[in-house]
Structures are given as C-alpha cells and as structure tokens.
PDB file of C-alpha atoms and ligand atoms in Angstrom:
ATOM      1  CA  MET A1132     128.982 118.229  93.003  1.00  0.00           C
ATOM      2  CA  ALA A1133     130.285 115.443  90.812  1.00  0.00           C
ATOM      3  CA  SER A1134     132.971 116.521  88.367  1.00  0.00           C
ATOM      4  CA  GLN A1135     132.419 116.169  84.650  1.00  0.00           C
ATOM      5  CA  ILE A1136     135.113 113.521  84.214  1.00  0.00           C
ATOM      6  CA  PRO A1137     134.409 110.959  81.522  1.00  0.00           C
ATOM      7  CA  ASN A1138     133.841 107.548  83.010  1.00  0.00           C
ATOM      8  CA  LYS A1139     136.808 105.292  82.332  1.00  0.00           C
ATOM      9  CA  ASN A1140     135.747 102.650  84.806  1.00  0.00           C
ATOM     10  CA  SER A1141     133.179 100.455  83.142  1.00  0.00           C
ATOM     11  CA  SER A1142     132.171  98.816  86.424  1.00  0.00           C
ATOM     12  CA  ARG A1143     130.564 101.992  87.735  1.00  0.00           C
ATOM     13  CA  PRO A1144     126.800 102.216  87.474  1.00  0.00           C
ATOM     14  CA  LEU A1145     125.430 103.904  84.374  1.00  0.00           C
ATOM     15  CA  SER A1146     123.934 106.640  86.495  1.00  0.00           C
ATOM     16  CA  GLU A1147     127.447 107.675  87.499  1.00  0.00           C
ATOM     17  CA  THR A1148     128.674 108.050  83.943  1.00  0.00           C
ATOM     18  CA  PHE A1149     129.017 111.638  82.864  1.00  0.00           C
ATOM     19  CA  ASP A1150     129.741 111.367  79.175  1.00  0.00           C
ATOM     20  CA  ASP A1151     127.214 110.516  76.510  1.00  0.00           C
ATOM     21  CA  PRO A1152     125.440 107.453  77.915  1.00  0.00           C
ATOM     22  CA  LEU A1153     124.627 106.252  74.425  1.00  0.00           C
ATOM     23  CA  LYS A1154     128.359 105.960  73.741  1.00  0.00           C
ATOM     24  CA  THR A1155     129.388 104.293  76.995  1.00  0.00           C
ATOM     25  CA  LEU A1156     126.460 101.894  77.166  1.00  0.00           C
ATOM     26  CA  SER A1157     127.662  98.503  76.006  1.00  0.00           C
ATOM     27  CA  LEU A1158     126.849  94.921  76.817  1.00  0.00           C
ATOM     28  CA  GLU A1159     130.223  94.717  78.546  1.00  0.00           C
ATOM     29  CA  SER A1160     129.661  97.759  80.778  1.00  0.00           C
ATOM     30  CA  VAL A1161     126.167  96.606  81.629  1.00  0.00           C
ATOM     31  CA  ARG A1162     127.424  93.125  82.534  1.00  0.00           C
ATOM     32  CA  ASP A1163     130.233  94.662  84.622  1.00  0.00           C
ATOM     33  CA  ASN A1164     127.599  96.488  86.610  1.00  0.00           C
ATOM     34  CA  LEU A1165     125.673  93.264  87.178  1.00  0.00           C
ATOM     35  CA  VAL A1166     128.887  91.671  88.481  1.00  0.00           C
ATOM     36  CA  ARG A1167     129.301  94.529  90.963  1.00  0.00           C
ATOM     37  CA  ILE A1168     125.719  94.201  92.206  1.00  0.00           C
ATOM     38  CA  GLU A1169     126.437  90.509  92.930  1.00  0.00           C
ATOM     39  CA  ASP A1170     128.772  91.692  95.695  1.00  0.00           C
ATOM     40  CA  SER A1171     126.011  93.849  97.185  1.00  0.00           C
ATOM     41  CA  ILE A1172     123.546  90.968  97.088  1.00  0.00           C
ATOM     42  CA  VAL A1173     125.912  88.450  98.680  1.00  0.00           C
ATOM     43  CA  PHE A1174     126.948  90.897 101.433  1.00  0.00           C
ATOM     44  CA  ALA A1175     123.311  91.823 102.087  1.00  0.00           C
ATOM     45  CA  LEU A1176     122.361  88.161 102.499  1.00  0.00           C
ATOM     46  CA  ILE A1177     125.283  87.641 104.879  1.00  0.00           C
ATOM     47  CA  GLU A1178     124.115  90.597 106.977  1.00  0.00           C
ATOM     48  CA  ARG A1179     120.535  89.307 107.110  1.00  0.00           C
ATOM     49  CA  SER A1180     121.773  85.855 108.128  1.00  0.00           C
ATOM     50  CA  ARG A1181     123.029  87.290 111.443  1.00  0.00           C
ATOM     51  CA  PHE A1182     119.421  87.113 112.627  1.00  0.00           C
ATOM     52  CA  PRO A1183     117.082  84.159 112.710  1.00  0.00           C
ATOM     53  CA  LEU A1184     113.896  84.204 110.650  1.00  0.00           C
ATOM     54  CA  ASN A1185     112.042  86.308 113.256  1.00  0.00           C
ATOM     55  CA  SER A1186     108.668  85.537 111.729  1.00  0.00           C
ATOM     56  CA  GLN A1187     106.868  88.107 113.910  1.00  0.00           C
ATOM     57  CA  ALA A1188     108.448  90.777 111.707  1.00  0.00           C
ATOM     58  CA  TYR A1189     106.325  89.455 108.825  1.00  0.00           C
ATOM     59  CA  ASP A1190     103.119  88.843 110.734  1.00  0.00           C
ATOM     60  CA  THR A1191     100.488  91.305 109.515  1.00  0.00           C
ATOM     61  CA  SER A1192      98.603  91.177 112.829  1.00  0.00           C
ATOM     62  CA  TYR A1193     101.626  91.825 115.055  1.00  0.00           C
ATOM     63  CA  LEU A1194     101.333  95.642 114.962  1.00  0.00           C
ATOM     64  CA  GLY A1195      97.627  95.543 115.731  1.00  0.00           C
ATOM     65  CA  ASN A1196      95.304  97.745 113.770  1.00  0.00           C
ATOM     66  CA  HIS A1197      96.501 101.209 114.652  1.00  0.00           C
ATOM     67  CA  LYS A1198      95.783 104.029 112.278  1.00  0.00           C
ATOM     68  CA  GLY A1199      98.254 104.186 109.415  1.00  0.00           C
ATOM     69  CA  HIS A1200      99.693 100.694 109.677  1.00  0.00           C
ATOM     70  CA  GLY A1201      96.737  98.389 110.099  1.00  0.00           C
ATOM     71  CA  GLY A1202      97.323  95.084 108.346  1.00  0.00           C
ATOM     72  CA  ARG A1203     101.002  95.736 107.664  1.00  0.00           C
ATOM     73  CA  SER A1204     103.892  93.758 109.012  1.00  0.00           C
ATOM     74  CA  ILE A1205     106.910  95.413 110.602  1.00  0.00           C
ATOM     75  CA  ALA A1206     108.904  94.592 107.462  1.00  0.00           C
ATOM     76  CA  GLU A1207     106.354  96.165 105.113  1.00  0.00           C
ATOM     77  CA  PHE A1208     105.974  99.180 107.393  1.00  0.00           C
ATOM     78  CA  PHE A1209     109.750  99.575 107.475  1.00  0.00           C
ATOM     79  CA  VAL A1210     110.116  99.369 103.684  1.00  0.00           C
ATOM     80  CA  ARG A1211     107.206 101.731 102.962  1.00  0.00           C
ATOM     81  CA  GLU A1212     108.342 104.387 105.436  1.00  0.00           C
ATOM     82  CA  THR A1213     111.956 104.190 104.254  1.00  0.00           C
ATOM     83  CA  GLU A1214     110.896 104.546 100.639  1.00  0.00           C
ATOM     84  CA  VAL A1215     108.798 107.638 101.442  1.00  0.00           C
ATOM     85  CA  PHE A1216     111.738 109.195 103.236  1.00  0.00           C
ATOM     86  CA  GLU A1217     114.295 108.223 100.553  1.00  0.00           C
ATOM     87  CA  ALA A1218     111.973 109.451  97.792  1.00  0.00           C
ATOM     88  CA  LYS A1219     111.905 112.856  99.509  1.00  0.00           C
ATOM     89  CA  LEU A1220     115.681 112.922  99.316  1.00  0.00           C
ATOM     90  CA  GLY A1221     115.687 111.976  95.638  1.00  0.00           C
ATOM     91  CA  ARG A1222     116.526 108.268  95.534  1.00  0.00           C
ATOM     92  CA  TYR A1223     113.980 107.511  92.817  1.00  0.00           C
ATOM     93  CA  GLN A1224     115.094 110.344  90.566  1.00  0.00           C
ATOM     94  CA  ASN A1225     117.690 107.806  89.499  1.00  0.00           C
ATOM     95  CA  PRO A1226     116.000 105.673  86.823  1.00  0.00           C
ATOM     96  CA  GLU A1227     118.016 102.640  88.013  1.00  0.00           C
ATOM     97  CA  GLU A1228     116.107 102.658  91.305  1.00  0.00           C
ATOM     98  CA  VAL A1229     112.639 101.125  91.429  1.00  0.00           C
ATOM     99  CA  PRO A1230     110.560 101.396  94.608  1.00  0.00           C
ATOM    100  CA  PHE A1231     108.400  98.569  95.963  1.00  0.00           C
ATOM    101  CA  PHE A1232     105.511 100.892  96.856  1.00  0.00           C
ATOM    102  CA  ALA A1233     105.441 103.542  94.152  1.00  0.00           C
ATOM    103  CA  ASP A1234     101.898 104.662  95.008  1.00  0.00           C
ATOM    104  CA  ASP A1235     102.906 106.053  98.407  1.00  0.00           C
ATOM    105  CA  LEU A1236     105.930 108.133  97.483  1.00  0.00           C
ATOM    106  CA  ALA A1237     106.510 111.719  98.494  1.00  0.00           C
ATOM    107  CA  PHE A1238     107.665 114.361  96.036  1.00  0.00           C
ATOM    108  CA  PRO A1239     111.461 114.995  96.212  1.00  0.00           C
ATOM    109  CA  ILE A1240     112.559 118.045  98.173  1.00  0.00           C
ATOM    110  CA  VAL A1241     116.024 117.993  96.573  1.00  0.00           C
ATOM    111  CA  PRO A1242     116.976 119.673  93.293  1.00  0.00           C
ATOM    112  CA  PRO A1243     116.834 117.304  90.312  1.00  0.00           C
ATOM    113  CA  TYR A1244     120.042 115.532  89.284  1.00  0.00           C
ATOM    114  CA  ASN A1245     120.622 115.135  85.590  1.00  0.00           C
ATOM    115  CA  TYR A1246     120.749 111.328  85.392  1.00  0.00           C
ATOM    116  CA  PRO A1247     121.478 109.924  81.931  1.00  0.00           C
ATOM    117  CA  GLN A1248     118.209 108.944  80.281  1.00  0.00           C
ATOM    118  CA  VAL A1249     119.066 105.813  78.349  1.00  0.00           C
ATOM    119  CA  LEU A1250     115.873 103.823  78.705  1.00  0.00           C
ATOM    120  CA  TYR A1251     113.133 104.006  76.119  1.00  0.00           C
ATOM    121  CA  PRO A1252     110.376 106.018  77.889  1.00  0.00           C
ATOM    122  CA  ALA A1253     107.450 103.726  77.005  1.00  0.00           C
ATOM    123  CA  ALA A1254     109.364 100.721  78.349  1.00  0.00           C
ATOM    124  CA  ALA A1255     111.066 102.317  81.367  1.00  0.00           C
ATOM    125  CA  SER A1256     108.144 101.543  83.691  1.00  0.00           C
ATOM    126  CA  VAL A1257     108.538  97.742  83.503  1.00  0.00           C
ATOM    127  CA  ASN A1258     108.240  96.589  87.092  1.00  0.00           C
ATOM    128  CA  VAL A1259     108.422  93.176  88.786  1.00  0.00           C
ATOM    129  CA  SER A1260     108.661  94.466  92.370  1.00  0.00           C
ATOM    130  CA  LYS A1261     105.712  92.358  93.527  1.00  0.00           C
ATOM    131  CA  ASP A1262     107.393  89.160  92.265  1.00  0.00           C
ATOM    132  CA  ILE A1263     110.671  90.120  93.961  1.00  0.00           C
ATOM    133  CA  TRP A1264     108.836  90.858  97.229  1.00  0.00           C
ATOM    134  CA  ASP A1265     106.958  87.539  97.218  1.00  0.00           C
ATOM    135  CA  MET A1266     110.009  85.518  96.188  1.00  0.00           C
ATOM    136  CA  TYR A1267     112.165  87.101  98.899  1.00  0.00           C
ATOM    137  CA  PHE A1268     109.798  86.597 101.828  1.00  0.00           C
ATOM    138  CA  LYS A1269     108.104  83.360 100.833  1.00  0.00           C
ATOM    139  CA  ASP A1270     110.906  81.423  99.174  1.00  0.00           C
ATOM    140  CA  LEU A1271     114.342  82.864  99.846  1.00  0.00           C
ATOM    141  CA  LEU A1272     114.339  84.060 103.459  1.00  0.00           C
ATOM    142  CA  PRO A1273     113.463  80.649 104.983  1.00  0.00           C
ATOM    143  CA  LEU A1274     116.334  79.099 102.993  1.00  0.00           C
ATOM    144  CA  PHE A1275     119.110  81.015 104.728  1.00  0.00           C
ATOM    145  CA  THR A1276     117.781  81.876 108.183  1.00  0.00           C
ATOM    146  CA  SER A1277     117.169  79.572 111.129  1.00  0.00           C
ATOM    147  CA  GLU A1278     113.581  79.174 112.165  1.00  0.00           C
ATOM    148  CA  SER A1279     113.758  80.919 115.516  1.00  0.00           C
ATOM    149  CA  ASP A1280     113.177  84.296 117.107  1.00  0.00           C
ATOM    150  CA  ASP A1281     115.602  86.638 118.884  1.00  0.00           C
ATOM    151  CA  GLY A1282     113.339  89.697 119.028  1.00  0.00           C
ATOM    152  CA  ASN A1283     115.482  91.769 116.664  1.00  0.00           C
ATOM    153  CA  TYR A1284     112.570  92.470 114.322  1.00  0.00           C
ATOM    154  CA  VAL A1285     113.574  95.943 113.228  1.00  0.00           C
ATOM    155  CA  SER A1286     117.202  94.972 112.637  1.00  0.00           C
ATOM    156  CA  ALA A1287     116.011  92.018 110.593  1.00  0.00           C
ATOM    157  CA  ALA A1288     113.618  94.234 108.606  1.00  0.00           C
ATOM    158  CA  ALA A1289     116.393  96.777 108.006  1.00  0.00           C
ATOM    159  CA  ALA A1290     118.591  93.968 106.669  1.00  0.00           C
ATOM    160  CA  ASP A1291     115.689  92.719 104.530  1.00  0.00           C
ATOM    161  CA  LEU A1292     115.366  96.155 102.981  1.00  0.00           C
ATOM    162  CA  VAL A1293     119.028  96.146 101.939  1.00  0.00           C
ATOM    163  CA  CYS A1294     118.578  92.692 100.349  1.00  0.00           C
ATOM    164  CA  LEU A1295     115.390  93.765  98.583  1.00  0.00           C
ATOM    165  CA  GLN A1296     116.897  96.966  97.220  1.00  0.00           C
ATOM    166  CA  ALA A1297     119.958  95.152  95.865  1.00  0.00           C
ATOM    167  CA  LEU A1298     117.832  92.422  94.285  1.00  0.00           C
ATOM    168  CA  SER A1299     115.474  94.985  92.773  1.00  0.00           C
ATOM    169  CA  ARG A1300     118.334  97.015  91.378  1.00  0.00           C
ATOM    170  CA  ARG A1301     119.876  93.914  89.817  1.00  0.00           C
ATOM    171  CA  ILE A1302     116.677  92.523  88.365  1.00  0.00           C
ATOM    172  CA  HIS A1303     115.345  95.839  87.032  1.00  0.00           C
ATOM    173  CA  TYR A1304     118.740  96.444  85.478  1.00  0.00           C
ATOM    174  CA  GLY A1305     117.431  93.984  82.896  1.00  0.00           C
ATOM    175  CA  ARG A1306     115.881  97.080  81.263  1.00  0.00           C
ATOM    176  CA  TYR A1307     119.365  98.389  80.520  1.00  0.00           C
ATOM    177  CA  VAL A1308     120.555  94.988  79.327  1.00  0.00           C
ATOM    178  CA  ALA A1309     117.576  94.806  76.963  1.00  0.00           C
ATOM    179  CA  GLU A1310     118.162  98.334  75.679  1.00  0.00           C
ATOM    180  CA  VAL A1311     121.771  97.476  74.809  1.00  0.00           C
ATOM    181  CA  LYS A1312     120.853  94.193  73.170  1.00  0.00           C
ATOM    182  CA  PHE A1313     118.171  95.929  71.118  1.00  0.00           C
ATOM    183  CA  ARG A1314     120.535  98.693  69.999  1.00  0.00           C
ATOM    184  CA  ASP A1315     123.174  96.108  69.065  1.00  0.00           C
ATOM    185  CA  ALA A1316     120.814  94.128  66.828  1.00  0.00           C
ATOM    186  CA  PRO A1317     117.519  95.938  66.103  1.00  0.00           C
ATOM    187  CA  GLN A1318     117.115  93.873  62.949  1.00  0.00           C
ATOM    188  CA  ASP A1319     116.944  90.658  65.038  1.00  0.00           C
ATOM    189  CA  TYR A1320     114.621  91.940  67.742  1.00  0.00           C
ATOM    190  CA  THR A1321     112.184  94.091  65.716  1.00  0.00           C
ATOM    191  CA  PRO A1322     110.187  91.284  64.003  1.00  0.00           C
ATOM    192  CA  ALA A1323     109.710  89.434  67.314  1.00  0.00           C
ATOM    193  CA  ILE A1324     108.678  92.654  69.071  1.00  0.00           C
ATOM    194  CA  ARG A1325     106.148  93.465  66.338  1.00  0.00           C
ATOM    195  CA  ALA A1326     104.800  89.889  66.512  1.00  0.00           C
ATOM    196  CA  LYS A1327     104.695  90.129  70.361  1.00  0.00           C
ATOM    197  CA  ASP A1328     106.556  86.831  70.310  1.00  0.00           C
ATOM    198  CA  ARG A1329     107.800  86.378  73.881  1.00  0.00           C
ATOM    199  CA  ASP A1330     109.420  82.980  73.231  1.00  0.00           C
ATOM    200  CA  THR A1331     111.595  84.240  70.392  1.00  0.00           C
ATOM    201  CA  LEU A1332     112.593  87.310  72.391  1.00  0.00           C
ATOM    202  CA  MET A1333     113.541  85.064  75.310  1.00  0.00           C
ATOM    203  CA  LYS A1334     115.687  82.904  73.021  1.00  0.00           C
ATOM    204  CA  LEU A1335     117.370  85.912  71.426  1.00  0.00           C
ATOM    205  CA  LEU A1336     118.404  87.476  74.710  1.00  0.00           C
ATOM    206  CA  THR A1337     119.449  84.285  76.517  1.00  0.00           C
ATOM    207  CA  PHE A1338     123.150  83.369  76.808  1.00  0.00           C
ATOM    208  CA  GLU A1339     123.370  80.074  78.631  1.00  0.00           C
ATOM    209  CA  THR A1340     127.140  80.126  79.011  1.00  0.00           C
ATOM    210  CA  VAL A1341     126.947  83.567  80.643  1.00  0.00           C
ATOM    211  CA  GLU A1342     124.262  82.327  83.017  1.00  0.00           C
ATOM    212  CA  GLU A1343     126.351  79.295  83.977  1.00  0.00           C
ATOM    213  CA  MET A1344     129.309  81.571  84.711  1.00  0.00           C
ATOM    214  CA  VAL A1345     127.166  83.924  86.811  1.00  0.00           C
ATOM    215  CA  LYS A1346     125.893  81.005  88.844  1.00  0.00           C
ATOM    216  CA  ARG A1347     129.378  79.662  89.537  1.00  0.00           C
ATOM    217  CA  ARG A1348     130.740  83.107  90.341  1.00  0.00           C
ATOM    218  CA  VAL A1349     128.042  83.983  92.900  1.00  0.00           C
ATOM    219  CA  GLU A1350     128.552  80.628  94.589  1.00  0.00           C
ATOM    220  CA  LYS A1351     132.256  81.396  94.822  1.00  0.00           C
ATOM    221  CA  LYS A1352     131.566  84.895  96.169  1.00  0.00           C
ATOM    222  CA  ALA A1353     129.383  83.392  98.899  1.00  0.00           C
ATOM    223  CA  LYS A1354     132.334  81.167  99.838  1.00  0.00           C
ATOM    224  CA  VAL A1355     134.942  83.925  99.773  1.00  0.00           C
ATOM    225  CA  PHE A1356     132.863  86.644 101.486  1.00  0.00           C
ATOM    226  CA  GLY A1357     131.145  84.292 103.923  1.00  0.00           C
ATOM    227  CA  GLN A1358     134.147  82.703 105.660  1.00  0.00           C
ATOM    228  CA  ASP A1359     135.369  83.573 109.113  1.00  0.00           C
ATOM    229  CA  VAL A1360     138.658  85.421 108.785  1.00  0.00           C
ATOM    230  CA  THR A1361     141.281  84.535 111.368  1.00  0.00           C
ATOM    231  CA  LEU A1362     144.935  85.513 111.685  1.00  0.00           C
ATOM    232  CA  ASP A1363     146.259  81.998 111.984  1.00  0.00           C
ATOM    233  CA  ASP A1364     146.294  79.880 108.867  1.00  0.00           C
ATOM    234  CA  LYS A1365     143.956  77.278 110.073  1.00  0.00           C
ATOM    235  CA  ASN A1366     140.273  77.955 109.905  1.00  0.00           C
ATOM    236  CA  ASN A1367     138.703  76.879 113.202  1.00  0.00           C
ATOM    237  CA  ASN A1368     135.177  77.230 111.974  1.00  0.00           C
ATOM    238  CA  THR A1369     134.839  74.070 109.937  1.00  0.00           C
ATOM    239  CA  ASP A1370     132.291  71.311 109.615  1.00  0.00           C
ATOM    240  CA  PRO A1371     133.149  67.663 110.518  1.00  0.00           C
ATOM    241  CA  GLU A1372     134.656  67.139 107.029  1.00  0.00           C
ATOM    242  CA  GLY A1373     137.020  70.049 107.561  1.00  0.00           C
ATOM    243  CA  GLU A1374     135.197  72.276 105.060  1.00  0.00           C
ATOM    244  CA  PRO A1375     134.860  75.925 106.135  1.00  0.00           C
ATOM    245  CA  LYS A1376     131.425  76.894 107.444  1.00  0.00           C
ATOM    246  CA  TYR A1377     129.922  79.705 105.440  1.00  0.00           C
ATOM    247  CA  LYS A1378     127.653  82.450 106.775  1.00  0.00           C
ATOM    248  CA  VAL A1379     125.205  81.818 103.933  1.00  0.00           C
ATOM    249  CA  ASN A1380     125.144  78.447 102.212  1.00  0.00           C
ATOM    250  CA  PRO A1381     126.825  79.077  98.812  1.00  0.00           C
ATOM    251  CA  SER A1382     124.446  76.686  97.079  1.00  0.00           C
ATOM    252  CA  VAL A1383     121.506  78.811  98.294  1.00  0.00           C
ATOM    253  CA  VAL A1384     123.047  81.820  96.563  1.00  0.00           C
ATOM    254  CA  ALA A1385     123.571  79.829  93.346  1.00  0.00           C
ATOM    255  CA  HIS A1386     119.974  78.628  93.630  1.00  0.00           C
ATOM    256  CA  LEU A1387     118.709  82.182  94.209  1.00  0.00           C
ATOM    257  CA  TYR A1388     120.365  83.244  90.973  1.00  0.00           C
ATOM    258  CA  SER A1389     119.369  80.308  88.803  1.00  0.00           C
ATOM    259  CA  LYS A1390     115.808  80.000  90.055  1.00  0.00           C
ATOM    260  CA  TRP A1391     114.792  83.629  90.619  1.00  0.00           C
ATOM    261  CA  VAL A1392     117.313  86.404  89.889  1.00  0.00           C
ATOM    262  CA  MET A1393     118.236  85.462  86.319  1.00  0.00           C
ATOM    263  CA  PRO A1394     114.726  84.340  85.289  1.00  0.00           C
ATOM    264  CA  LEU A1395     113.214  87.577  86.654  1.00  0.00           C
ATOM    265  CA  THR A1396     115.916  89.649  84.962  1.00  0.00           C
ATOM    266  CA  LYS A1397     114.967  87.966  81.703  1.00  0.00           C
ATOM    267  CA  VAL A1398     111.262  88.627  82.285  1.00  0.00           C
ATOM    268  CA  VAL A1399     112.188  92.297  82.715  1.00  0.00           C
ATOM    269  CA  GLU A1400     114.208  92.139  79.479  1.00  0.00           C
ATOM    270  CA  VAL A1401     111.328  90.589  77.518  1.00  0.00           C
ATOM    271  CA  GLU A1402     108.722  92.989  78.940  1.00  0.00           C
ATOM    272  CA  TYR A1403     110.975  95.943  78.176  1.00  0.00           C
ATOM    273  CA  LEU A1404     111.549  94.794  74.606  1.00  0.00           C
ATOM    274  CA  LEU A1405     107.829  94.267  74.018  1.00  0.00           C
ATOM    275  CA  ARG A1406     107.311  98.002  74.700  1.00  0.00           C
ATOM    276  CA  ARG A1407     110.471  99.111  72.914  1.00  0.00           C
ATOM    277  CA  LEU A1408     108.748 100.182  69.690  1.00  0.00           C
ATOM    278  CA  ASP A1409     105.579 101.728  71.200  1.00  0.00           C
TER     279      ASP A1409
HETATM  280  C1  ISJ B2986     121.711  89.771  81.710  1.00  0.00           C
HETATM  281  C2  ISJ B2986     121.867  89.159  80.553  1.00  0.00           C
HETATM  282  O1  ISJ B2986     120.837  88.473  79.894  1.00  0.00           O
HETATM  283  C3  ISJ B2986     120.474  87.166  80.245  1.00  0.00           C
HETATM  284  C4  ISJ B2986     120.357  87.076  81.695  1.00  0.00           C
HETATM  285  C5  ISJ B2986     121.449  86.830  82.459  1.00  0.00           C
HETATM  286  C6  ISJ B2986     121.463  87.189  83.899  1.00  0.00           C
HETATM  287  O2  ISJ B2986     120.420  87.538  84.438  1.00  0.00           O
HETATM  288  O3  ISJ B2986     122.565  87.174  84.502  1.00  0.00           O
HETATM  289  C7  ISJ B2986     122.572  86.284  81.854  1.00  0.00           C
HETATM  290  C8  ISJ B2986     122.617  85.986  80.540  1.00  0.00           C
HETATM  291  C9  ISJ B2986     121.465  86.145  79.666  1.00  0.00           C
HETATM  292  O4  ISJ B2986     120.883  84.900  79.484  1.00  0.00           O
HETATM  293  C10 ISJ B2986     123.161  89.115  79.853  1.00  0.00           C
HETATM  294  O5  ISJ B2986     123.185  88.717  78.698  1.00  0.00           O
HETATM  295  O6  ISJ B2986     124.158  89.514  80.473  1.00  0.00           O
END
C-alpha cells in the first residue's frame, strides 16, 4: 500500500499525489509531468527502432480470418488483448490512462484505488485515441524504421504498444493542463466556452515560447538518450562528418512533437474546455 506522504516531488504524476489534488495541481506540476513523459516517449521510440518496419505486423489479412481476430492486424490484436488484460488488473481505473479500444474492456478484478479526481466529469471523456493510432501507424512509424522485415512482428507490436501508451498518456494529459488553465483564469475562458469559440480558446491556451522549448528539449533528449555509449572517449559510431549516429533521428522526434503531439494535446485542451461548464 502506498503511504499517505504528501507529494513534495512535483514531477510525479498527479495520480501518485496523496494530498489534496486541488492544492497540488498547478501549471508547473502539470508541465513537469509532461517533461517526464518526454523521456518515456523518446525511450519507447528508441526501443521500437531496434526493429525494421515489419509491415506484416500491420497487414489486416496476415492473420487470416479466424474467429475472434478476423480483419485485425497483429499490432491491433496485440493492443486489444493487452488492454483487456490490463483493464482486468485495474490500469484504466487511473483517470490518466485512456485505452485505445474502450468498447472491449473487461471489468477490473482488483479492488478500486482512490485516484484523485481532478477532472471535470462532463469533460473527462475527451478522447483522441483514433487520431493518435492513425498518426502513429500511418505517419510516424515509417519515419524512424527501415523499410524491411526481420520477422519480429510480435516484438515490434509490443514496442508499438509502449510508444502508443506513452503518446496517449501525454496527449490526453491535455485534460489536466486545461483544467489547471481554467482554474487559474475562469474569467478569461468562460466567455469563449459559452460562445463555443474554439479559435479564442486555442489562442488563450497556447504558449509559443513553451512549445519552442519543448521542441528543442525533445530533440536534445533524442540526441542524449540515442547515442552509443562507449568507455573510451571517442565515439566510434559516427557519420562521415564525425557527428554521432543516433538511434532515432532527433529531428524526427522534434517533428513528432511540433506536427502531432503538441497540436493533439491542444485539441484535447480545447475539447475539454468546451465541456467544462456543462
Ligand atoms: C501543454 C500546454 O499547452 C500548450 C501545449 C503545449 C504542449 O503540448 O507541449 C505547450 C504549450 C501550450 O501551447 C502548456 O501550456 O504547457
């Protein structure tokens, strides 16, 4: 059992805070959590990059049409079955976790955990899982894997799941960001929410300097985490210009954030805010 120690470490996820979540929830703590999830995303991409694209894992005809998985790829089958199993063990009791296939989930067999309920109930169900799924498989995966096949379909799918879960956690965390921003300035957000004015809400919640910093930091993380580590000082794994070779191209990670992660997080924020006064 977790002890009832007040959370002094603002980088821990909200669901691990034990004191009044309304007091500890701040824009700073929420941003700290987003910084921590960056590490998970970069490491997950590095792990997936060990395998080539392995397109058979995404071919919906590869498994044939056997009962129970007809028309599903190995990757989809893997994600669905894992979610059913993890739901049984309580993963989705945590409001920070959003499944990709909510319709299929089993009822938890574990006792409920008293997660802090900080989201506004009518807005908590905001969900962009389908967009994350499509973006990951159609756009992102081909950008950081080589177009070949080594037969490791299940290992690749398992690595995909880790990427997807980290991306989903990060992007759906926009609900928490929006809740904090609303609580900090209800007088600014309320008229735009009542007018259902998406553009104004988007402007209010956007901080371009923060976004620029996030982009630069994730690029740097991809460089730092994605280098070969050797005991001698010289790095043998370099390109012809003497630059270290990275496991995942750092500019792909920056691109992932600027083109998909941050825009989707902001869509989540806007959609959450639109329901915030229901
Ligand atoms: C998440 C926030 O809201 C917006 C989205 C950002 C992001 O997804 O990283 C960054 C800045 C804001 O434009 C935030 O303000 O921290």
